[in-house]
Amino acid sequence: MSVTQDIVARLWNLCNILKDDGVTYHQYVTELTYLLFLKMMKETDREKLLPEKYRWDRLMAINAEDRLEGYRTMLIQLGNSSHLLIREIFANATTFIKHPKNLTTLMSNIDQLDWFEAKKEGLGDLYEGLLEKN
């Protein structure tokens, strides 16, 4: 199994966490898109495009009980970004996650994946693999 396939399988398994929140497949892919974008901005050294308070590590640093509210605020603020690409990606962004522990579990699992190897194989393949799961 390639690194990309392994990461896709792990991310897909995280979908089960959100089923208890009533999150649909489409909503899950949307949630993953936002979270993966934030994580990839960090992993590819492009975080400077984001305000410092709306970066992956800042979100991870918020205590677990407040993280979901911080994430909601982050999505709204990034949707109003002065940077066109960031604004377009997060336009009308919202989260369907209802329980802070589920966001924390998603983020912790995303944070533990081997992104260095995934970058070598191609991040586009990762997203394509998730879409193929439907």
XYZ file of C-alpha atoms in Angstrom:
134
model
C 0.000 0.000 0.000
C 1.404 3.422 -0.935
C 1.755 6.195 1.637
C -1.069 8.095 -0.056
C -3.377 5.066 0.069
C -2.530 4.556 3.730
C -3.325 8.187 4.564
C -6.579 8.052 2.579
C -7.600 4.919 4.501
C -6.802 6.557 7.834
C -8.660 9.757 6.950
C -11.622 7.764 5.716
C -11.741 5.839 8.987
C -12.015 9.168 10.799
C -15.352 9.615 9.056
C -16.805 7.257 11.654
C -16.054 9.813 14.363
C -18.346 12.333 12.713
C -21.192 9.939 11.996
C -22.208 10.302 15.639
C -22.485 14.053 15.033
C -24.853 13.370 12.126
C -22.281 14.550 9.580
C -22.972 13.297 6.051
C -20.347 12.090 3.562
C -20.403 15.416 1.685
C -20.072 17.370 4.923
C -17.231 15.115 6.042
C -15.263 15.776 2.851
C -15.877 19.507 3.326
C -14.675 19.330 6.947
C -11.583 17.425 5.874
C -10.908 19.923 3.103
C -10.787 22.837 5.541
C -8.687 20.986 8.093
C -6.315 19.521 5.507
C -5.885 22.910 3.878
C -4.862 24.433 7.214
C -2.508 21.546 7.935
C -0.985 21.646 4.448
C -0.386 25.385 4.747
C 1.810 24.522 7.716
C 3.475 21.505 6.107
C 4.322 23.387 2.900
C 5.588 26.525 4.677
C 2.801 28.695 3.272
C 1.245 29.677 6.580
C 2.444 33.243 6.129
C -0.632 33.712 3.912
C -2.788 33.196 7.009
C -3.068 35.567 9.961
C -0.990 34.113 12.779
C -4.003 33.533 15.018
C -5.687 31.419 12.315
C -2.967 28.844 11.784
C -2.907 25.106 12.494
C -0.649 25.263 15.554
C -2.711 28.056 17.099
C -5.866 26.009 16.679
C -4.140 22.950 18.146
C -3.013 25.062 21.121
C -6.574 26.028 22.099
C -7.836 23.846 24.932
C -10.053 21.034 23.700
C -13.310 22.436 25.073
C -12.835 25.814 23.346
C -11.288 24.537 20.126
C -14.572 24.049 18.256
C -15.631 27.641 18.901
C -12.156 28.825 17.867
C -12.455 26.760 14.684
C -15.848 28.296 13.871
C -14.413 31.777 14.323
C -11.396 30.859 12.209
C -13.564 29.658 9.321
C -15.580 32.891 9.327
C -12.505 35.105 9.517
C -10.649 33.225 6.786
C -13.761 33.550 4.616
C -13.293 37.315 4.948
C -9.539 37.243 4.305
C -7.872 40.000 2.313
C -6.015 37.279 0.379
C -8.195 36.283 -2.584
C -7.317 32.576 -2.643
C -7.848 32.153 1.106
C -11.131 34.067 0.914
C -12.364 31.875 -1.957
C -11.428 28.622 -0.220
C -13.183 29.602 2.997
C -16.100 31.573 1.500
C -19.266 30.738 3.460
C -17.302 28.130 5.418
C -18.985 26.532 8.384
C -18.492 23.417 10.422
C -20.953 20.610 10.945
C -19.040 19.235 13.910
C -21.129 19.472 17.060
C -18.840 18.100 19.755
C -15.424 19.588 20.617
C -13.965 16.131 21.306
C -14.650 15.108 17.700
C -12.754 18.091 16.293
C -9.899 17.346 18.671
C -9.811 13.697 17.591
C -9.828 14.655 13.898
C -7.070 17.214 14.322
C -4.915 14.933 16.469
C -5.151 12.150 13.906
C -4.418 14.506 11.010
C -1.450 15.882 12.934
C 0.033 12.377 13.373
C 0.054 11.436 9.682
C 3.310 11.271 7.698
C 2.884 14.391 5.589
C 6.489 14.420 4.384
C 5.957 11.145 2.528
C 2.520 12.245 1.313
C 4.026 15.396 -0.199
C 6.531 13.285 -2.123
C 3.718 11.214 -3.655
C 1.440 14.171 -4.375
C -1.209 15.809 -2.238
C -3.664 15.909 -5.140
C -3.698 12.103 -5.115
C -4.684 12.214 -1.465
C -7.764 14.346 -2.106
C -8.672 12.318 -5.186
C -8.467 9.139 -3.112
C -10.935 10.570 -0.603
C -13.375 11.541 -3.339
C -13.186 8.034 -4.806
C -14.351 6.574 -1.485
C -17.909 7.743 -2.118
